[in-house]
Amino acid sequence: MKIATWNVNSIRSRVEHVLMLLKDNEVDILGIQELKTEEKNFPFKDFESLGYYVEAFGQKAYNGVALISKFPFESITKNVLNDTEARTIVGIVKGLHILNVYFPHGGEYGSEKFFYKLEFYQKIKNYILKNNLLDVDFILMGDFNVAKEPIDVWDPVMLDGTIGFMKEEREAISDLMSIGLVDAFRHFNPDVQEFTWWDYTSGSFRRNWGMRIDYILVSKSMLPKLQNCYIEKTFRKLEKPSDHVPVVLEISV
DNA sequence: ATGGCCATCAGCGATGGA
């Protein structure tokens, strides 16, 4: 079974690319972020006609998350943090608890958005602990908007202290992972430098000026089931791409 | 080149993204 995450940067602009990922990579369960639309404008039919179940939680213009699954949802909860922004959706599929999150961008150091981002990380951690999700087959995936280690950015010296690679942000994601979550990509690729996001400006993709800010984290009980985890970079080469690419996890069910 | 993008909403410029 394949489970994937992808920040699509507008679902209405990226439907064809998402359908391509589902078909070509045979993805069974997909979490997407940055829908940038309300549910009423979400292209449900494109996915349902392929046989997928879809649960979307959106808002106008910004944020928004969805889960797309070949298997029916045993349960769905939107907005687990009771936030004013549409950033979280959790579903149970085939006994797996899957929390799909669009973490805040955060803005400049010390800004209101910066503190919102750090608090958001704390709240996600508390939600996981409070609901005992470390004791079940649990997957936390999405756009974390933080690169954890120097290997996760193209120039750790130049980017030190910039958005997505500040000390406080890196401590926030480390703190979240320290409760017992394993970074699936890093589990299979301990020394590999690969990125999931490249800026649209400055020919960043061509120069490989990227960052790894999208993750699939799993609880310990998932470890025996993991088979592979890879970043599907090809989607950044398409016409009108998202600035992020999908991360795919293969597990045995 | 002290440069370079993209999507949205509202209504062609401002805002957010990372």
PDB file of C-alpha atoms (C1' of nucleotides) in Angstrom:
ATOM      1  CA  MET A   1       0.000   0.000   0.000  1.00  0.00           C
ATOM      2  CA  LYS A   2       1.200   3.511  -0.807  1.00  0.00           C
ATOM      3  CA  ILE A   3       0.520   6.600   1.273  1.00  0.00           C
ATOM      4  CA  ALA A   4       1.573  10.059   0.083  1.00  0.00           C
ATOM      5  CA  THR A   5       1.589  13.717   1.066  1.00  0.00           C
ATOM      6  CA  TRP A   6       1.719  16.739  -1.220  1.00  0.00           C
ATOM      7  CA  ASN A   7       1.301  20.490  -0.912  1.00  0.00           C
ATOM      8  CA  VAL A   8      -0.467  21.149  -4.213  1.00  0.00           C
ATOM      9  CA  ASN A   9      -0.594  24.980  -4.021  1.00  0.00           C
ATOM     10  CA  SER A  10      -4.254  25.225  -5.150  1.00  0.00           C
ATOM     11  CA  ILE A  11      -6.201  22.042  -5.863  1.00  0.00           C
ATOM     12  CA  ARG A  12      -8.157  23.683  -8.679  1.00  0.00           C
ATOM     13  CA  SER A  13      -4.913  24.528 -10.507  1.00  0.00           C
ATOM     14  CA  ARG A  14      -3.414  21.090  -9.869  1.00  0.00           C
ATOM     15  CA  VAL A  15      -6.189  18.496 -10.345  1.00  0.00           C
ATOM     16  CA  GLU A  16      -4.508  16.910 -13.363  1.00  0.00           C
ATOM     17  CA  HIS A  17      -1.179  16.564 -11.564  1.00  0.00           C
ATOM     18  CA  VAL A  18      -2.835  14.975  -8.531  1.00  0.00           C
ATOM     19  CA  LEU A  19      -4.712  12.509 -10.724  1.00  0.00           C
ATOM     20  CA  MET A  20      -1.400  11.685 -12.401  1.00  0.00           C
ATOM     21  CA  LEU A  21       0.219  10.947  -9.014  1.00  0.00           C
ATOM     22  CA  LEU A  22      -2.647   8.683  -7.977  1.00  0.00           C
ATOM     23  CA  LYS A  23      -2.606   6.743 -11.244  1.00  0.00           C
ATOM     24  CA  ASP A  24       1.104   6.564 -12.146  1.00  0.00           C
ATOM     25  CA  ASN A  25       2.374   5.978  -8.608  1.00  0.00           C
ATOM     26  CA  GLU A  26      -0.602   3.833  -7.578  1.00  0.00           C
ATOM     27  CA  VAL A  27      -1.154   5.870  -4.434  1.00  0.00           C
ATOM     28  CA  ASP A  28      -3.826   4.442  -2.141  1.00  0.00           C
ATOM     29  CA  ILE A  29      -4.096   7.206   0.430  1.00  0.00           C
ATOM     30  CA  LEU A  30      -3.076  10.815  -0.256  1.00  0.00           C
ATOM     31  CA  GLY A  31      -3.037  13.843   2.017  1.00  0.00           C
ATOM     32  CA  ILE A  32      -2.914  17.200   0.267  1.00  0.00           C
ATOM     33  CA  GLN A  33      -2.386  20.697   1.619  1.00  0.00           C
ATOM     34  CA  GLU A  34      -3.005  24.253   0.432  1.00  0.00           C
ATOM     35  CA  LEU A  35      -6.313  23.613  -1.307  1.00  0.00           C
ATOM     36  CA  LYS A  36      -6.834  27.388  -1.484  1.00  0.00           C
ATOM     37  CA  THR A  37     -10.561  26.886  -1.868  1.00  0.00           C
ATOM     38  CA  GLU A  38     -13.727  26.176   0.058  1.00  0.00           C
ATOM     39  CA  GLU A  39     -15.236  22.678  -0.026  1.00  0.00           C
ATOM     40  CA  LYS A  40     -18.024  23.840  -2.324  1.00  0.00           C
ATOM     41  CA  ASN A  41     -15.461  24.447  -5.089  1.00  0.00           C
ATOM     42  CA  PHE A  42     -13.365  21.328  -4.452  1.00  0.00           C
ATOM     43  CA  PRO A  43     -13.226  19.025  -7.517  1.00  0.00           C
ATOM     44  CA  PHE A  44     -14.631  15.947  -5.707  1.00  0.00           C
ATOM     45  CA  LYS A  45     -15.958  14.325  -8.884  1.00  0.00           C
ATOM     46  CA  ASP A  46     -12.545  14.068 -10.562  1.00  0.00           C
ATOM     47  CA  PHE A  47     -11.387  11.766  -7.757  1.00  0.00           C
ATOM     48  CA  GLU A  48     -14.645   9.980  -7.053  1.00  0.00           C
ATOM     49  CA  SER A  49     -14.974   8.965 -10.697  1.00  0.00           C
ATOM     50  CA  LEU A  50     -11.625   7.173 -10.287  1.00  0.00           C
ATOM     51  CA  GLY A  51     -13.037   5.293  -7.333  1.00  0.00           C
ATOM     52  CA  TYR A  52     -11.513   7.355  -4.510  1.00  0.00           C
ATOM     53  CA  TYR A  53     -13.218   8.582  -1.359  1.00  0.00           C
ATOM     54  CA  VAL A  54     -12.518  12.238  -0.601  1.00  0.00           C
ATOM     55  CA  GLU A  55     -12.785  14.297   2.583  1.00  0.00           C
ATOM     56  CA  ALA A  56     -11.900  17.978   2.277  1.00  0.00           C
ATOM     57  CA  PHE A  57     -11.630  20.807   4.781  1.00  0.00           C
ATOM     58  CA  GLY A  58     -11.084  24.155   3.112  1.00  0.00           C
ATOM     59  CA  GLN A  59     -11.514  27.897   3.303  1.00  0.00           C
ATOM     60  CA  LYS A  60     -11.496  30.687   0.772  1.00  0.00           C
ATOM     61  CA  ALA A  61      -8.113  31.532  -0.843  1.00  0.00           C
ATOM     62  CA  TYR A  62      -5.826  30.153   1.876  1.00  0.00           C
ATOM     63  CA  ASN A  63      -4.823  26.890   3.553  1.00  0.00           C
ATOM     64  CA  GLY A  64      -7.095  23.857   3.305  1.00  0.00           C
ATOM     65  CA  VAL A  65      -6.361  20.112   3.603  1.00  0.00           C
ATOM     66  CA  ALA A  66      -7.913  16.921   2.239  1.00  0.00           C
ATOM     67  CA  LEU A  67      -7.614  13.148   2.425  1.00  0.00           C
ATOM     68  CA  ILE A  68      -8.133  11.049  -0.711  1.00  0.00           C
ATOM     69  CA  SER A  69      -8.406   7.276  -0.246  1.00  0.00           C
ATOM     70  CA  LYS A  70      -9.110   4.122  -2.246  1.00  0.00           C
ATOM     71  CA  PHE A  71     -10.534   2.621   0.943  1.00  0.00           C
ATOM     72  CA  PRO A  72     -13.480   4.047   2.865  1.00  0.00           C
ATOM     73  CA  PHE A  73     -12.843   6.190   5.937  1.00  0.00           C
ATOM     74  CA  GLU A  74     -13.713   4.574   9.241  1.00  0.00           C
ATOM     75  CA  SER A  75     -13.846   8.061  10.729  1.00  0.00           C
ATOM     76  CA  ILE A  76     -12.976  11.645   9.811  1.00  0.00           C
ATOM     77  CA  THR A  77     -12.307  14.641  12.051  1.00  0.00           C
ATOM     78  CA  LYS A  78     -11.641  18.087  10.622  1.00  0.00           C
ATOM     79  CA  ASN A  79      -9.921  20.911  12.477  1.00  0.00           C
ATOM     80  CA  VAL A  80      -8.565  18.872  15.379  1.00  0.00           C
ATOM     81  CA  LEU A  81      -7.049  21.977  17.014  1.00  0.00           C
ATOM     82  CA  ASN A  82     -10.225  24.088  16.697  1.00  0.00           C
ATOM     83  CA  ASP A  83      -8.142  26.603  14.791  1.00  0.00           C
ATOM     84  CA  THR A  84      -9.483  29.584  12.863  1.00  0.00           C
ATOM     85  CA  GLU A  85      -7.605  28.302   9.784  1.00  0.00           C
ATOM     86  CA  ALA A  86      -8.242  25.077   7.821  1.00  0.00           C
ATOM     87  CA  ARG A  87      -5.024  23.189   8.521  1.00  0.00           C
ATOM     88  CA  THR A  88      -5.801  19.750   9.952  1.00  0.00           C
ATOM     89  CA  ILE A  89      -7.790  16.658   9.027  1.00  0.00           C
ATOM     90  CA  VAL A  90      -7.465  13.200  10.562  1.00  0.00           C
ATOM     91  CA  GLY A  91      -8.917   9.984   9.214  1.00  0.00           C
ATOM     92  CA  ILE A  92      -8.856   6.310  10.092  1.00  0.00           C
ATOM     93  CA  VAL A  93      -8.367   4.102   7.039  1.00  0.00           C
ATOM     94  CA  LYS A  94      -7.677   0.345   7.200  1.00  0.00           C
ATOM     95  CA  GLY A  95      -6.945   0.781  10.885  1.00  0.00           C
ATOM     96  CA  LEU A  96      -4.321   3.466  10.254  1.00  0.00           C
ATOM     97  CA  HIS A  97      -4.743   6.831  11.993  1.00  0.00           C
ATOM     98  CA  ILE A  98      -3.648   9.455   9.468  1.00  0.00           C
ATOM     99  CA  LEU A  99      -3.246  13.084  10.511  1.00  0.00           C
ATOM    100  CA  ASN A 100      -2.699  15.409   7.561  1.00  0.00           C
ATOM    101  CA  VAL A 101      -1.422  18.861   8.540  1.00  0.00           C
ATOM    102  CA  TYR A 102      -0.553  22.120   6.831  1.00  0.00           C
ATOM    103  CA  PHE A 103       1.740  23.757   9.388  1.00  0.00           C
ATOM    104  CA  PRO A 104       1.849  27.571   9.296  1.00  0.00           C
ATOM    105  CA  HIS A 105       4.410  29.387   7.183  1.00  0.00           C
ATOM    106  CA  GLY A 106       5.375  31.563  10.132  1.00  0.00           C
ATOM    107  CA  GLY A 107       6.580  34.725   8.463  1.00  0.00           C
ATOM    108  CA  GLU A 108       9.497  36.724   9.772  1.00  0.00           C
ATOM    109  CA  TYR A 109      11.254  36.091  13.072  1.00  0.00           C
ATOM    110  CA  GLY A 110       9.318  37.487  16.018  1.00  0.00           C
ATOM    111  CA  SER A 111       6.161  38.233  14.035  1.00  0.00           C
ATOM    112  CA  GLU A 112       2.656  37.263  15.128  1.00  0.00           C
ATOM    113  CA  LYS A 113       2.700  34.462  12.534  1.00  0.00           C
ATOM    114  CA  PHE A 114       6.033  33.226  13.856  1.00  0.00           C
ATOM    115  CA  PHE A 115       4.594  32.673  17.337  1.00  0.00           C
ATOM    116  CA  TYR A 116       1.457  31.130  15.846  1.00  0.00           C
ATOM    117  CA  LYS A 117       3.675  28.591  14.064  1.00  0.00           C
ATOM    118  CA  LEU A 118       5.560  27.634  17.221  1.00  0.00           C
ATOM    119  CA  GLU A 119       2.324  27.335  19.219  1.00  0.00           C
ATOM    120  CA  PHE A 120       0.826  25.242  16.419  1.00  0.00           C
ATOM    121  CA  TYR A 121       3.673  22.733  16.745  1.00  0.00           C
ATOM    122  CA  GLN A 122       3.095  22.535  20.500  1.00  0.00           C
ATOM    123  CA  LYS A 123      -0.636  21.972  19.989  1.00  0.00           C
ATOM    124  CA  ILE A 124      -0.101  19.168  17.472  1.00  0.00           C
ATOM    125  CA  LYS A 125       2.222  17.460  19.937  1.00  0.00           C
ATOM    126  CA  ASN A 126      -0.323  17.797  22.729  1.00  0.00           C
ATOM    127  CA  TYR A 127      -3.110  16.493  20.487  1.00  0.00           C
ATOM    128  CA  ILE A 128      -1.075  13.361  19.648  1.00  0.00           C
ATOM    129  CA  LEU A 129      -0.235  12.697  23.292  1.00  0.00           C
ATOM    130  CA  LYS A 130      -3.746  13.390  24.575  1.00  0.00           C
ATOM    131  CA  ASN A 131      -5.275  11.001  22.033  1.00  0.00           C
ATOM    132  CA  ASN A 132      -2.650   8.295  22.627  1.00  0.00           C
ATOM    133  CA  LEU A 133      -1.816   8.167  18.932  1.00  0.00           C
ATOM    134  CA  LEU A 134       1.702   6.857  19.664  1.00  0.00           C
ATOM    135  CA  ASP A 135       0.099   3.630  20.884  1.00  0.00           C
ATOM    136  CA  VAL A 136      -1.597   2.892  17.548  1.00  0.00           C
ATOM    137  CA  ASP A 137      -0.585   2.707  13.889  1.00  0.00           C
ATOM    138  CA  PHE A 138      -0.268   6.455  13.385  1.00  0.00           C
ATOM    139  CA  ILE A 139       0.989   8.615  10.521  1.00  0.00           C
ATOM    140  CA  LEU A 140       1.552  12.368  10.800  1.00  0.00           C
ATOM    141  CA  MET A 141       2.216  13.832   7.385  1.00  0.00           C
ATOM    142  CA  GLY A 142       2.071  17.105   5.543  1.00  0.00           C
ATOM    143  CA  ASP A 143       3.841  20.377   4.878  1.00  0.00           C
ATOM    144  CA  PHE A 144       5.770  21.119   8.086  1.00  0.00           C
ATOM    145  CA  ASN A 145       7.326  24.331   6.754  1.00  0.00           C
ATOM    146  CA  VAL A 146      10.564  23.538   8.606  1.00  0.00           C
ATOM    147  CA  ALA A 147      13.774  21.854   7.480  1.00  0.00           C
ATOM    148  CA  LYS A 148      15.029  19.899  10.483  1.00  0.00           C
ATOM    149  CA  GLU A 149      18.753  19.385   9.798  1.00  0.00           C
ATOM    150  CA  PRO A 150      21.513  21.098   7.765  1.00  0.00           C
ATOM    151  CA  ILE A 151      21.323  18.240   5.235  1.00  0.00           C
ATOM    152  CA  ASP A 152      17.692  19.230   4.628  1.00  0.00           C
ATOM    153  CA  VAL A 153      18.563  22.584   2.992  1.00  0.00           C
ATOM    154  CA  TRP A 154      20.734  23.430   0.002  1.00  0.00           C
ATOM    155  CA  ASP A 155      22.917  25.957   1.869  1.00  0.00           C
ATOM    156  CA  PRO A 156      22.698  25.644   5.666  1.00  0.00           C
ATOM    157  CA  VAL A 157      25.109  28.540   6.258  1.00  0.00           C
ATOM    158  CA  MET A 158      23.300  31.039   4.070  1.00  0.00           C
ATOM    159  CA  LEU A 159      19.846  29.905   5.152  1.00  0.00           C
ATOM    160  CA  ASP A 160      20.605  29.818   8.887  1.00  0.00           C
ATOM    161  CA  GLY A 161      17.988  31.947  10.642  1.00  0.00           C
ATOM    162  CA  THR A 162      15.751  32.356   7.606  1.00  0.00           C
ATOM    163  CA  ILE A 163      12.115  31.242   7.401  1.00  0.00           C
ATOM    164  CA  GLY A 164      11.864  27.468   7.715  1.00  0.00           C
ATOM    165  CA  PHE A 165      15.398  27.080   9.077  1.00  0.00           C
ATOM    166  CA  MET A 166      15.418  29.121  12.287  1.00  0.00           C
ATOM    167  CA  LYS A 167      16.685  27.649  15.553  1.00  0.00           C
ATOM    168  CA  GLU A 168      13.250  27.917  17.170  1.00  0.00           C
ATOM    169  CA  GLU A 169      11.520  26.237  14.225  1.00  0.00           C
ATOM    170  CA  ARG A 170      14.033  23.396  14.129  1.00  0.00           C
ATOM    171  CA  GLU A 171      13.620  22.907  17.881  1.00  0.00           C
ATOM    172  CA  ALA A 172       9.851  22.774  17.393  1.00  0.00           C
ATOM    173  CA  ILE A 173       9.976  19.940  14.856  1.00  0.00           C
ATOM    174  CA  SER A 174      12.668  18.105  16.847  1.00  0.00           C
ATOM    175  CA  ASP A 175      10.539  18.395  19.961  1.00  0.00           C
ATOM    176  CA  LEU A 176       7.522  17.015  18.096  1.00  0.00           C
ATOM    177  CA  MET A 177       9.486  14.079  16.711  1.00  0.00           C
ATOM    178  CA  SER A 178      11.115  13.339  20.064  1.00  0.00           C
ATOM    179  CA  ILE A 179       7.857  11.992  21.521  1.00  0.00           C
ATOM    180  CA  GLY A 180       8.345   8.898  19.344  1.00  0.00           C
ATOM    181  CA  LEU A 181       7.797   9.708  15.685  1.00  0.00           C
ATOM    182  CA  VAL A 182      10.113   8.449  12.961  1.00  0.00           C
ATOM    183  CA  ASP A 183      10.888  10.422   9.800  1.00  0.00           C
ATOM    184  CA  ALA A 184      10.188   7.757   7.145  1.00  0.00           C
ATOM    185  CA  PHE A 185      12.292   9.313   4.382  1.00  0.00           C
ATOM    186  CA  ARG A 186      15.313   9.700   6.674  1.00  0.00           C
ATOM    187  CA  HIS A 187      14.762   6.169   8.034  1.00  0.00           C
ATOM    188  CA  PHE A 188      15.450   4.743   4.572  1.00  0.00           C
ATOM    189  CA  ASN A 189      17.909   7.416   3.410  1.00  0.00           C
ATOM    190  CA  PRO A 190      20.076   8.368   6.399  1.00  0.00           C
ATOM    191  CA  ASP A 191      22.669  10.348   4.450  1.00  0.00           C
ATOM    192  CA  VAL A 192      20.835  11.395   1.287  1.00  0.00           C
ATOM    193  CA  GLN A 193      20.217  15.061   0.522  1.00  0.00           C
ATOM    194  CA  GLU A 194      16.862  15.476  -1.218  1.00  0.00           C
ATOM    195  CA  PHE A 195      14.377  18.304  -1.170  1.00  0.00           C
ATOM    196  CA  THR A 196      10.594  18.587  -1.376  1.00  0.00           C
ATOM    197  CA  TRP A 197      10.285  22.323  -2.111  1.00  0.00           C
ATOM    198  CA  TRP A 198      12.005  24.809  -4.410  1.00  0.00           C
ATOM    199  CA  ASP A 199      11.124  28.513  -4.684  1.00  0.00           C
ATOM    200  CA  TYR A 200       9.431  29.540  -7.922  1.00  0.00           C
ATOM    201  CA  THR A 201      11.905  32.412  -8.273  1.00  0.00           C
ATOM    202  CA  SER A 202      15.544  32.525  -9.333  1.00  0.00           C
ATOM    203  CA  GLY A 203      15.551  29.244 -11.261  1.00  0.00           C
ATOM    204  CA  SER A 204      15.713  27.517  -7.876  1.00  0.00           C
ATOM    205  CA  PHE A 205      14.676  24.091  -9.126  1.00  0.00           C
ATOM    206  CA  ARG A 206      17.214  24.097 -11.967  1.00  0.00           C
ATOM    207  CA  ARG A 207      19.944  25.025  -9.452  1.00  0.00           C
ATOM    208  CA  ASN A 208      18.548  22.619  -6.846  1.00  0.00           C
ATOM    209  CA  TRP A 209      18.181  25.421  -4.310  1.00  0.00           C
ATOM    210  CA  GLY A 210      15.627  23.498  -2.267  1.00  0.00           C
ATOM    211  CA  MET A 211      14.562  22.462   1.215  1.00  0.00           C
ATOM    212  CA  ARG A 212      13.024  19.292   2.661  1.00  0.00           C
ATOM    213  CA  ILE A 213       9.988  20.603   4.513  1.00  0.00           C
ATOM    214  CA  ASP A 214       7.380  17.922   3.734  1.00  0.00           C
ATOM    215  CA  TYR A 215       7.471  14.787   5.873  1.00  0.00           C
ATOM    216  CA  ILE A 216       5.790  11.496   6.646  1.00  0.00           C
ATOM    217  CA  LEU A 217       6.298  10.670  10.324  1.00  0.00           C
ATOM    218  CA  VAL A 218       5.201   7.345  11.774  1.00  0.00           C
ATOM    219  CA  SER A 219       4.650   5.839  15.209  1.00  0.00           C
ATOM    220  CA  LYS A 220       6.935   3.005  16.382  1.00  0.00           C
ATOM    221  CA  SER A 221       4.356   0.292  15.730  1.00  0.00           C
ATOM    222  CA  MET A 222       4.515   1.196  12.034  1.00  0.00           C
ATOM    223  CA  LEU A 223       8.241   0.435  11.707  1.00  0.00           C
ATOM    224  CA  PRO A 224       7.925  -3.294  10.879  1.00  0.00           C
ATOM    225  CA  LYS A 225       5.436  -2.394   8.133  1.00  0.00           C
ATOM    226  CA  LEU A 226       7.623   0.196   6.353  1.00  0.00           C
ATOM    227  CA  GLN A 227       9.004  -0.858   2.958  1.00  0.00           C
ATOM    228  CA  ASN A 228      10.259   2.338   1.345  1.00  0.00           C
ATOM    229  CA  CYS A 229       9.889   6.116   1.324  1.00  0.00           C
ATOM    230  CA  TYR A 230      10.792   8.348  -1.592  1.00  0.00           C
ATOM    231  CA  ILE A 231      10.401  11.900  -2.888  1.00  0.00           C
ATOM    232  CA  GLU A 232       8.727  12.076  -6.300  1.00  0.00           C
ATOM    233  CA  LYS A 233      10.735  14.954  -7.768  1.00  0.00           C
ATOM    234  CA  THR A 234       9.407  14.576 -11.324  1.00  0.00           C
ATOM    235  CA  PHE A 235       6.269  16.578 -10.536  1.00  0.00           C
ATOM    236  CA  ARG A 236       8.345  19.748 -10.207  1.00  0.00           C
ATOM    237  CA  LYS A 237       9.323  19.434 -13.898  1.00  0.00           C
ATOM    238  CA  LEU A 238       5.778  19.563 -15.255  1.00  0.00           C
ATOM    239  CA  GLU A 239       4.103  22.612 -16.793  1.00  0.00           C
ATOM    240  CA  LYS A 240       2.635  24.844 -14.072  1.00  0.00           C
ATOM    241  CA  PRO A 241       3.953  22.740 -11.163  1.00  0.00           C
ATOM    242  CA  SER A 242       3.305  23.115  -7.485  1.00  0.00           C
ATOM    243  CA  ASP A 243       6.402  24.461  -5.729  1.00  0.00           C
ATOM    244  CA  HIS A 244       6.321  21.268  -3.582  1.00  0.00           C
ATOM    245  CA  VAL A 245       6.636  17.636  -4.699  1.00  0.00           C
ATOM    246  CA  PRO A 246       4.996  14.501  -3.237  1.00  0.00           C
ATOM    247  CA  VAL A 247       6.554  12.253  -0.615  1.00  0.00           C
ATOM    248  CA  VAL A 248       5.484   8.605  -0.942  1.00  0.00           C
ATOM    249  CA  LEU A 249       5.569   5.871   1.720  1.00  0.00           C
ATOM    250  CA  GLU A 250       5.224   2.176   0.889  1.00  0.00           C
ATOM    251  CA  ILE A 251       3.977  -0.120   3.627  1.00  0.00           C
ATOM    252  CA  SER A 252       2.912  -3.752   3.868  1.00  0.00           C
ATOM    253  CA  VAL A 253      -0.662  -4.168   5.016  1.00  0.00           C
TER     254      VAL A 253
ATOM    255  C1'  DA B   1      21.200  42.181 -13.346  1.00  0.00           C
ATOM    256  C1'  DT B   2      21.087  45.523  -7.135  1.00  0.00           C
ATOM    257  C1'  DG B   3      17.062  40.968 -11.729  1.00  0.00           C
ATOM    258  C1'  DG B   4      14.190  36.636 -12.259  1.00  0.00           C
ATOM    259  C1'  DC B   5       7.397  33.233  -9.450  1.00  0.00           C
ATOM    260  C1'  DC B   6       2.731  31.914  -8.787  1.00  0.00           C
ATOM    261  C1'  DA B   7      -2.304  31.693  -7.133  1.00  0.00           C
ATOM    262  C1'  DT B   8      -6.164  34.130  -5.188  1.00  0.00           C
ATOM    263  C1'  DC B   9      -9.705  37.618  -4.849  1.00  0.00           C
ATOM    264  C1'  DA B  10     -11.658  41.093  -6.755  1.00  0.00           C
ATOM    265  C1'  DG B  11     -11.818  43.385 -10.265  1.00  0.00           C
ATOM    266  C1'  DC B  12      -5.638  44.203 -12.991  1.00  0.00           C
ATOM    267  C1'  DG B  13      -2.988  45.554  -7.675  1.00  0.00           C
ATOM    268  C1'  DA B  14      -2.275  43.700  -3.084  1.00  0.00           C
ATOM    269  C1'  DT B  15      -1.272  39.713  -0.312  1.00  0.00           C
ATOM    270  C1'  DG B  16       0.660  35.304   1.062  1.00  0.00           C
ATOM    271  C1'  DG B  17       3.740  31.760   0.309  1.00  0.00           C
ATOM    272  C1'  DA B  18       9.080  29.743   2.168  1.00  0.00           C
TER     273       DA B  18
END
